[in-house]
PDB file of C-alpha atoms in Angstrom:
ATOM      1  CA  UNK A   1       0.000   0.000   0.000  1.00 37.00           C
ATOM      2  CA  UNK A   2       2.880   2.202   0.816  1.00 45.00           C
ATOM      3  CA  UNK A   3       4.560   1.930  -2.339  1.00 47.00           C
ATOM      4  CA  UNK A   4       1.303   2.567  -4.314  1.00 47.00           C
ATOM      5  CA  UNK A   5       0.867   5.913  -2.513  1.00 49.00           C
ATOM      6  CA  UNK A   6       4.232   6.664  -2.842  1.00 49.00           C
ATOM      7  CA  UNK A   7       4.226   5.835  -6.383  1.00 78.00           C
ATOM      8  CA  UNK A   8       0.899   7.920  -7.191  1.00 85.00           C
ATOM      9  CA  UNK A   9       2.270  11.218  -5.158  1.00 86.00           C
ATOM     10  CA  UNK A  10       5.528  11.181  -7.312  1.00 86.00           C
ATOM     11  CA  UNK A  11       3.419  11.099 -10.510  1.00 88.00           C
ATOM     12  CA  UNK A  12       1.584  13.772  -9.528  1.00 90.00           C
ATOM     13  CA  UNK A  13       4.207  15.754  -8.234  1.00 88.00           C
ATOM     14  CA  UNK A  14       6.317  15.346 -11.681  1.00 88.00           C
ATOM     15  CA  UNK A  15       3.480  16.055 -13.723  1.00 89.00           C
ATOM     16  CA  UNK A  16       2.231  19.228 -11.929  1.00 88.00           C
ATOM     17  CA  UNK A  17       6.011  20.254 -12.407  1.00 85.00           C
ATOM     18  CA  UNK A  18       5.807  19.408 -15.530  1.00 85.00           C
ATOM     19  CA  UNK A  19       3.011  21.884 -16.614  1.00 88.00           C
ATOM     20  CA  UNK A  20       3.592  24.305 -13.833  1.00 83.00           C
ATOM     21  CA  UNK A  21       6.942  25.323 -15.161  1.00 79.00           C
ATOM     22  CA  UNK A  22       5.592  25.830 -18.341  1.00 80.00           C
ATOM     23  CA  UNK A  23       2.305  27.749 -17.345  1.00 81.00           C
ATOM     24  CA  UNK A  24       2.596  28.710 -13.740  1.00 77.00           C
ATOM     25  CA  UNK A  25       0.052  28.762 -11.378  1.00 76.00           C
ATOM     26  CA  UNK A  26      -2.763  30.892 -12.763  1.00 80.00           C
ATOM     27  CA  UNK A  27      -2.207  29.211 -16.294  1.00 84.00           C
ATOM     28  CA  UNK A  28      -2.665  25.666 -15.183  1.00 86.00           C
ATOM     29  CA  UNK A  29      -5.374  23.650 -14.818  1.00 90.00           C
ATOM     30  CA  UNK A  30      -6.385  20.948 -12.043  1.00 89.00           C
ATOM     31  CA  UNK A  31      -7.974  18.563 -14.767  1.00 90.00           C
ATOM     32  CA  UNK A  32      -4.485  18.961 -16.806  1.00 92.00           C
ATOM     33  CA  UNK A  33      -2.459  17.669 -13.978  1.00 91.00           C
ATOM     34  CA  UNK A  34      -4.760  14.886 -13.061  1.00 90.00           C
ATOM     35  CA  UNK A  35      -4.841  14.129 -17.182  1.00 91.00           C
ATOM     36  CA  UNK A  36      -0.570  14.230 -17.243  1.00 90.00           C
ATOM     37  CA  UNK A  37      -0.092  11.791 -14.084  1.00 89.00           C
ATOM     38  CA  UNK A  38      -3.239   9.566 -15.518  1.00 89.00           C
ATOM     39  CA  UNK A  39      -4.986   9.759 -12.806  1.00 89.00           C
ATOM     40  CA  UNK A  40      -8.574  10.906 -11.474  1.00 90.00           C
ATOM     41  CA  UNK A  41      -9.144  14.826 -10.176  1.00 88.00           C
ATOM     42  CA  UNK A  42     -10.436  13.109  -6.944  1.00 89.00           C
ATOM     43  CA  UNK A  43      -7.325  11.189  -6.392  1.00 88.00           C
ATOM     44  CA  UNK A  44      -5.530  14.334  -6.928  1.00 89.00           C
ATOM     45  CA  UNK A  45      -7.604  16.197  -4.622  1.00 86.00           C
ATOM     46  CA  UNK A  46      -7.494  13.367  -1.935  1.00 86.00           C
ATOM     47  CA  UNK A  47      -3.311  13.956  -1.867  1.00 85.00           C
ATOM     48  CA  UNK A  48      -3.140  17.937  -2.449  1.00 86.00           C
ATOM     49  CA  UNK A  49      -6.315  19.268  -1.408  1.00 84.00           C
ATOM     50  CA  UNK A  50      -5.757  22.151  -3.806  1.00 84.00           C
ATOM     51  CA  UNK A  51      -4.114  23.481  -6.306  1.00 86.00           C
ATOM     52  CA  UNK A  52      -2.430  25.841  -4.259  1.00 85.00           C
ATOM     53  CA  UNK A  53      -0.806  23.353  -2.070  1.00 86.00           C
ATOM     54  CA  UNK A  54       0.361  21.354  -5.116  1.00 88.00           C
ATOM     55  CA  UNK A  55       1.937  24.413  -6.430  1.00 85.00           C
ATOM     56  CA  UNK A  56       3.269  25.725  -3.194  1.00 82.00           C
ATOM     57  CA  UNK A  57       5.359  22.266  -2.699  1.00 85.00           C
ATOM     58  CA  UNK A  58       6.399  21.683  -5.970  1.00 83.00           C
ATOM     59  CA  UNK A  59       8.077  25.567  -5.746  1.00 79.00           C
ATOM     60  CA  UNK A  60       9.307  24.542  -2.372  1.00 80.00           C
ATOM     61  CA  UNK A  61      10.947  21.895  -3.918  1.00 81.00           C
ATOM     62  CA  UNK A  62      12.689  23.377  -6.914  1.00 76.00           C
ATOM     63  CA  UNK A  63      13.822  26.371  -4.500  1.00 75.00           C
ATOM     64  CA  UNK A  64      15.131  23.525  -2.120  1.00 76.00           C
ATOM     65  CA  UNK A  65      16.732  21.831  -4.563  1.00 76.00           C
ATOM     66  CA  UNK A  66      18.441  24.692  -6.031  1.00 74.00           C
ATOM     67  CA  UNK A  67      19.704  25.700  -2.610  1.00 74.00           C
ATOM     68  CA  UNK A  68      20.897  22.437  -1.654  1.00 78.00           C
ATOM     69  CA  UNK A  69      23.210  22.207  -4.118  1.00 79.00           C
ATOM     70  CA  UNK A  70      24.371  25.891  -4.311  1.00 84.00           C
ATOM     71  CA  UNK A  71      24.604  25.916  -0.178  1.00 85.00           C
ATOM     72  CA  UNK A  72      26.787  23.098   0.111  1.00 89.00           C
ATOM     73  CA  UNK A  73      30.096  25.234  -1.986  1.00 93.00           C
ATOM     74  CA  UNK A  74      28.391  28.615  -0.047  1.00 94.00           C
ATOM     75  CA  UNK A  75      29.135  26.875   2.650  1.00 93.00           C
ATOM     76  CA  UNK A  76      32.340  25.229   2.176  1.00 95.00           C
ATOM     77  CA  UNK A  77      34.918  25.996   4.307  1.00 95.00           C
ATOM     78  CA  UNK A  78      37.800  24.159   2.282  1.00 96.00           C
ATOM     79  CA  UNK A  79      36.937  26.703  -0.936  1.00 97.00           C
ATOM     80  CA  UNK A  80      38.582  30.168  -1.543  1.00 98.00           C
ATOM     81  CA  UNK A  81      36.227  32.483  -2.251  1.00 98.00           C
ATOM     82  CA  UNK A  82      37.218  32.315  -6.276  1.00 98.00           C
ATOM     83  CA  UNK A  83      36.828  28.831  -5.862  1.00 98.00           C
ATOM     84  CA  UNK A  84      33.148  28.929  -4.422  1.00 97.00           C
ATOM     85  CA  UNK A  85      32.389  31.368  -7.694  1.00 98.00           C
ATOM     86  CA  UNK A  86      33.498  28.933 -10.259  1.00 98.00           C
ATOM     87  CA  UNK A  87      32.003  25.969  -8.392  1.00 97.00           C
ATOM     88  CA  UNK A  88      28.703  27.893  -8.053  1.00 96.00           C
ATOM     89  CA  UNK A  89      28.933  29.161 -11.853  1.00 97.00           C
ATOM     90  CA  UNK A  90      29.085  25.211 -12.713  1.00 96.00           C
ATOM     91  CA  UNK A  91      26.820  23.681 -10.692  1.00 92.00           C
ATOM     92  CA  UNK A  92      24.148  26.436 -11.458  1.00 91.00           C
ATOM     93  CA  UNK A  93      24.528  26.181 -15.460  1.00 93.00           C
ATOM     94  CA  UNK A  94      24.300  21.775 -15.111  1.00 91.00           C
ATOM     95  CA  UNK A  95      21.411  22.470 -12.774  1.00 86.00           C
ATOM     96  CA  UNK A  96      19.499  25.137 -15.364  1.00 87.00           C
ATOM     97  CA  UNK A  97      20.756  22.624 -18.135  1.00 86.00           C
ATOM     98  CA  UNK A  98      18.664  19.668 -16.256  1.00 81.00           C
ATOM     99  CA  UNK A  99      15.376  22.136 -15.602  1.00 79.00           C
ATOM    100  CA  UNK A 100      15.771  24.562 -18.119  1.00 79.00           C
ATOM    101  CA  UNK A 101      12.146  25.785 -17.591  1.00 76.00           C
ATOM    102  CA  UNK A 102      12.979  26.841 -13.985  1.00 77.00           C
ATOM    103  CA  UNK A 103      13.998  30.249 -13.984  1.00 79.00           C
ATOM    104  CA  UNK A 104      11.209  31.936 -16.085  1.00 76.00           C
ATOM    105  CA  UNK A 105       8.886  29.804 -13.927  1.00 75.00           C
ATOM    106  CA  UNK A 106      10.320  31.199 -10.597  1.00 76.00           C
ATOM    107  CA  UNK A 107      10.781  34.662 -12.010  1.00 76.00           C
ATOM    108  CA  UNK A 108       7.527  34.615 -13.629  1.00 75.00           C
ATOM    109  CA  UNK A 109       5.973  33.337  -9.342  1.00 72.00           C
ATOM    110  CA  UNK A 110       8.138  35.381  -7.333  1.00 75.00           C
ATOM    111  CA  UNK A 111       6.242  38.773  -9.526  1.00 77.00           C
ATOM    112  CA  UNK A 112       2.980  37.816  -8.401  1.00 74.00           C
ATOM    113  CA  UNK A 113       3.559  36.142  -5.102  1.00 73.00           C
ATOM    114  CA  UNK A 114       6.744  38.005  -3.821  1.00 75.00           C
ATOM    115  CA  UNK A 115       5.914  37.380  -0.243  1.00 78.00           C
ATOM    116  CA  UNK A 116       5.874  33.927  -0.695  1.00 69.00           C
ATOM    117  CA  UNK A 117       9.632  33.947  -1.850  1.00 70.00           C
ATOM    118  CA  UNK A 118      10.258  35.847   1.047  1.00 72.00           C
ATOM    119  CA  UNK A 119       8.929  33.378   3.213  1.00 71.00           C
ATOM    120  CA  UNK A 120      12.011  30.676   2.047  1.00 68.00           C
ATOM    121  CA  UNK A 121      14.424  32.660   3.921  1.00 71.00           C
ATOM    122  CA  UNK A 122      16.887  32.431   0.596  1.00 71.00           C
ATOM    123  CA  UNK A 123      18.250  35.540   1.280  1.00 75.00           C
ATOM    124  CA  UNK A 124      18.935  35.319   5.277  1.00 80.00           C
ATOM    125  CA  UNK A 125      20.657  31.715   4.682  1.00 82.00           C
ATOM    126  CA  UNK A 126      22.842  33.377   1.818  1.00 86.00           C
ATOM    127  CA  UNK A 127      23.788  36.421   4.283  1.00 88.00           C
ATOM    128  CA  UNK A 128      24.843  34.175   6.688  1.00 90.00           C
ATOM    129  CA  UNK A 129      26.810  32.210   4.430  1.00 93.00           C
ATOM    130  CA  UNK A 130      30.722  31.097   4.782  1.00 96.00           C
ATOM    131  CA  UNK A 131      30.801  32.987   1.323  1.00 96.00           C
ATOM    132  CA  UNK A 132      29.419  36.157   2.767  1.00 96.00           C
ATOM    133  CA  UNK A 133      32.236  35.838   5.384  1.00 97.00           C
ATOM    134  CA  UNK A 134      34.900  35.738   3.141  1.00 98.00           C
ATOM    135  CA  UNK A 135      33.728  38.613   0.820  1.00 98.00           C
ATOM    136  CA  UNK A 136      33.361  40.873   3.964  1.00 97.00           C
ATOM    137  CA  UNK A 137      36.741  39.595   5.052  1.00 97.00           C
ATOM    138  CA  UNK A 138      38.528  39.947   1.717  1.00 97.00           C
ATOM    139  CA  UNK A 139      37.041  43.443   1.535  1.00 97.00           C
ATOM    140  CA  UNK A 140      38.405  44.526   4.753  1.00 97.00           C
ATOM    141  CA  UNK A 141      41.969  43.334   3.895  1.00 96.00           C
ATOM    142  CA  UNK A 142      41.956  45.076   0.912  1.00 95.00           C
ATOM    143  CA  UNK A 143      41.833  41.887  -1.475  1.00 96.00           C
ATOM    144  CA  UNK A 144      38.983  42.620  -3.244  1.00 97.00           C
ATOM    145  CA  UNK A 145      37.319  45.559  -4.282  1.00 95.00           C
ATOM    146  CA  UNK A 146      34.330  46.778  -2.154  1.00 95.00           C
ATOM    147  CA  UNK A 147      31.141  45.259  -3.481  1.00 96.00           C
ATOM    148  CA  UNK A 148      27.867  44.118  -1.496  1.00 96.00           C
ATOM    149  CA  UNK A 149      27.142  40.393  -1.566  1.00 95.00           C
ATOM    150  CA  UNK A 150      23.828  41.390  -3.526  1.00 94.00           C
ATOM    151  CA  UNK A 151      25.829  42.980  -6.220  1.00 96.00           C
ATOM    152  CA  UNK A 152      27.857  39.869  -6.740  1.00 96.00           C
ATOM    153  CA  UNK A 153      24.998  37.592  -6.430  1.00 93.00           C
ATOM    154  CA  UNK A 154      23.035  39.329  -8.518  1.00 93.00           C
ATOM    155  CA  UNK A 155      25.871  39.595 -11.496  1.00 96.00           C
ATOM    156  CA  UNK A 156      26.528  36.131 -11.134  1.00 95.00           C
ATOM    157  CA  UNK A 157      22.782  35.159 -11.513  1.00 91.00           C
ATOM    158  CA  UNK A 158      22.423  37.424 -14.148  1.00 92.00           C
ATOM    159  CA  UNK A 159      25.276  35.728 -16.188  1.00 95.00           C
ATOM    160  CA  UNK A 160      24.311  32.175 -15.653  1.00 93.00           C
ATOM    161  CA  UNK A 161      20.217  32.866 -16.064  1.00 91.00           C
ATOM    162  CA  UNK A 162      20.294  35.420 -19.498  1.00 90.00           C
ATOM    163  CA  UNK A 163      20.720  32.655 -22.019  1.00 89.00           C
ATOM    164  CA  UNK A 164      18.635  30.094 -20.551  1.00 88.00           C
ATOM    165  CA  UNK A 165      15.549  32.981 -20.098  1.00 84.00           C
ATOM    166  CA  UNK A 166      16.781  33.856 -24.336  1.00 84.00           C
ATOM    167  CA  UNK A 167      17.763  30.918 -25.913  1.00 82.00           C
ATOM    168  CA  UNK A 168      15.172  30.974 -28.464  1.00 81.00           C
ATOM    169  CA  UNK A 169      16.207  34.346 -29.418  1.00 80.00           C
ATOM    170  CA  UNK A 170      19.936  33.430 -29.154  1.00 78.00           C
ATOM    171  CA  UNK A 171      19.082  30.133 -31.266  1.00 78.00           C
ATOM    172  CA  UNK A 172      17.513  32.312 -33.782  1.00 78.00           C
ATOM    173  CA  UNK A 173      19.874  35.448 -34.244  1.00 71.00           C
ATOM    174  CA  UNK A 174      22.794  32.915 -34.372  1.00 68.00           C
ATOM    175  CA  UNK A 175      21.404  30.071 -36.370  1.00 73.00           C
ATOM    176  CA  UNK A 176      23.111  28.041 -33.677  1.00 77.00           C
ATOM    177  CA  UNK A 177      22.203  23.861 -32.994  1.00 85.00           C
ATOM    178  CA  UNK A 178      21.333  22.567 -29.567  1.00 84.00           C
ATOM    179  CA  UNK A 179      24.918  21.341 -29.851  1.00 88.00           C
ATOM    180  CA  UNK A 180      26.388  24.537 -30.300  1.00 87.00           C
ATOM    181  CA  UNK A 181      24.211  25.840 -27.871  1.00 88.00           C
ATOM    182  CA  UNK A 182      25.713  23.396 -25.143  1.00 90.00           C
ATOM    183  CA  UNK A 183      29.114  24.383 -26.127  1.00 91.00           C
ATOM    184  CA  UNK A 184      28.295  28.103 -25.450  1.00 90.00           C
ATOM    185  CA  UNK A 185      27.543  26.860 -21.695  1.00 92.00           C
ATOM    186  CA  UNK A 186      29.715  24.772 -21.631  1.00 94.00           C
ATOM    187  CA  UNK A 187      32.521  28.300 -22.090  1.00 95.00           C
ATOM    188  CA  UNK A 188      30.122  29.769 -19.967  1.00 95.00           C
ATOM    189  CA  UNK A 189      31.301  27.891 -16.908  1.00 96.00           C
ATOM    190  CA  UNK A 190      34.547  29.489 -17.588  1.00 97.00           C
ATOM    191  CA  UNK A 191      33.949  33.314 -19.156  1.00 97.00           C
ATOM    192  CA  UNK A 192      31.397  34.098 -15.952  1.00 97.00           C
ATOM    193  CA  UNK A 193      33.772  33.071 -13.179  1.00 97.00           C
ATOM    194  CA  UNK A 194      36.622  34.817 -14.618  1.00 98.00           C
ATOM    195  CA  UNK A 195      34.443  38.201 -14.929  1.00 97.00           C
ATOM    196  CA  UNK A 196      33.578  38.157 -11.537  1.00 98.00           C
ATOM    197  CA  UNK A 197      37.100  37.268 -10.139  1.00 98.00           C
ATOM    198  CA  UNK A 198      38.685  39.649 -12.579  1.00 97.00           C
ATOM    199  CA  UNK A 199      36.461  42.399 -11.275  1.00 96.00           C
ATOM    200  CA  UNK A 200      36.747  41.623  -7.626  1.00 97.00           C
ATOM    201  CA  UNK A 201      40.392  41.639  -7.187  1.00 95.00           C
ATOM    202  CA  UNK A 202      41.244  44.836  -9.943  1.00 88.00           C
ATOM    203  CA  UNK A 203      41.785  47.158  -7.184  1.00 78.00           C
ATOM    204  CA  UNK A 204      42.808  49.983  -9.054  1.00 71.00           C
ATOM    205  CA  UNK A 205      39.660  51.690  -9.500  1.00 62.00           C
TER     206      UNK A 205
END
């Protein structure tokens, strides 16, 4: 019995992220869910009660897992700070690579329910990072330039998310393959780290 609930909560669960990320919230339909994880609305109803609470989890859950995997180099204490950028550069563009419909989806959320995002604590966790430490540190000893953690965060994001949010765009102006495409992330891992570093430790304006 327990593996037959399990095994009917995970198919709903990857079907409503499934459609979610590709509609959102508002744009998605109860019946559609219940229709992708072949299942009856009142089966869907009987383990989520609610749209709402289907969504809510499954952008829980992609948050969480983003986090997860970025908070474990925030946090390591073995990394230099340039180290901790290019490990967070890579593991960000294989993790957008694998869910490539994730940031529009939570940038598309976090407009209409901001609060919500708030709610994760994202920010707070970041703040009190072993990465935060360092930059404050390194700023104070003069190593790198002065820059608030937001700043770099946001650069960094900014770097990693813009051709995932415009590939179609970039596919199109370029006439480039899904193979050529991959290579241009692939260099990404690479160009975006060095930018930052580059930045951070020119001291001389």
């Amino acid at each position: 019995m327990m593996k037959e609930e399990v095994s009917t909560e995970d198919k709903i669960k990857a079907a409503a992220k499934k459609i979610f990320f590709k509609k959102g919230l508002e744009g998605t339909k109860t019946r559609e869910i219940a229709q992708e994880a072949n299942i009856n609305i009142a089966l869907l109803n009987y383990y989520y009660r609610s749209k709402q609470n289907l969504f809510e989890e499954i952008f829980r859950e992609a948050i969480q897992l983003f986090y997860e995997r970025m908070g474990a180099i925030f946090n390591d204490e073995m990394l230099t700070l340039e180290g901790k950028i290019y490990a967070l550069v890579r593991e960000d563009v294989e993790m957008l690579r694998s869910n490539p419909l994730l940031p529009a989806f939570i940038f598309s959320e976090v407009k209409k329910k901001p609060d919500f995002f708030v709610s994760l604590g994202l920010h707070e966790r970041v703040r009190g990072s072993h990465f935060s430490q360092q930059l404050t540190e390194g700023i104070a000893q003069g190593k790198y330039r002065a820059i608030t953690l937001e700043h770099l965060i946001a650069s960094m994001a900014g770097m990693i998310v813009f051709p995932f949010l415009n590939k179609p765009l970039f596919m199109e102006l370029k006439g480039r393959t899904d193979e050529e495409f991959d290579l241009f992330l692939e260099e990404r891992k690479q160009i975006v780290p060095e930018i930052l570093i580059s930045y951070l430790t020119n001291l001389s304006k």
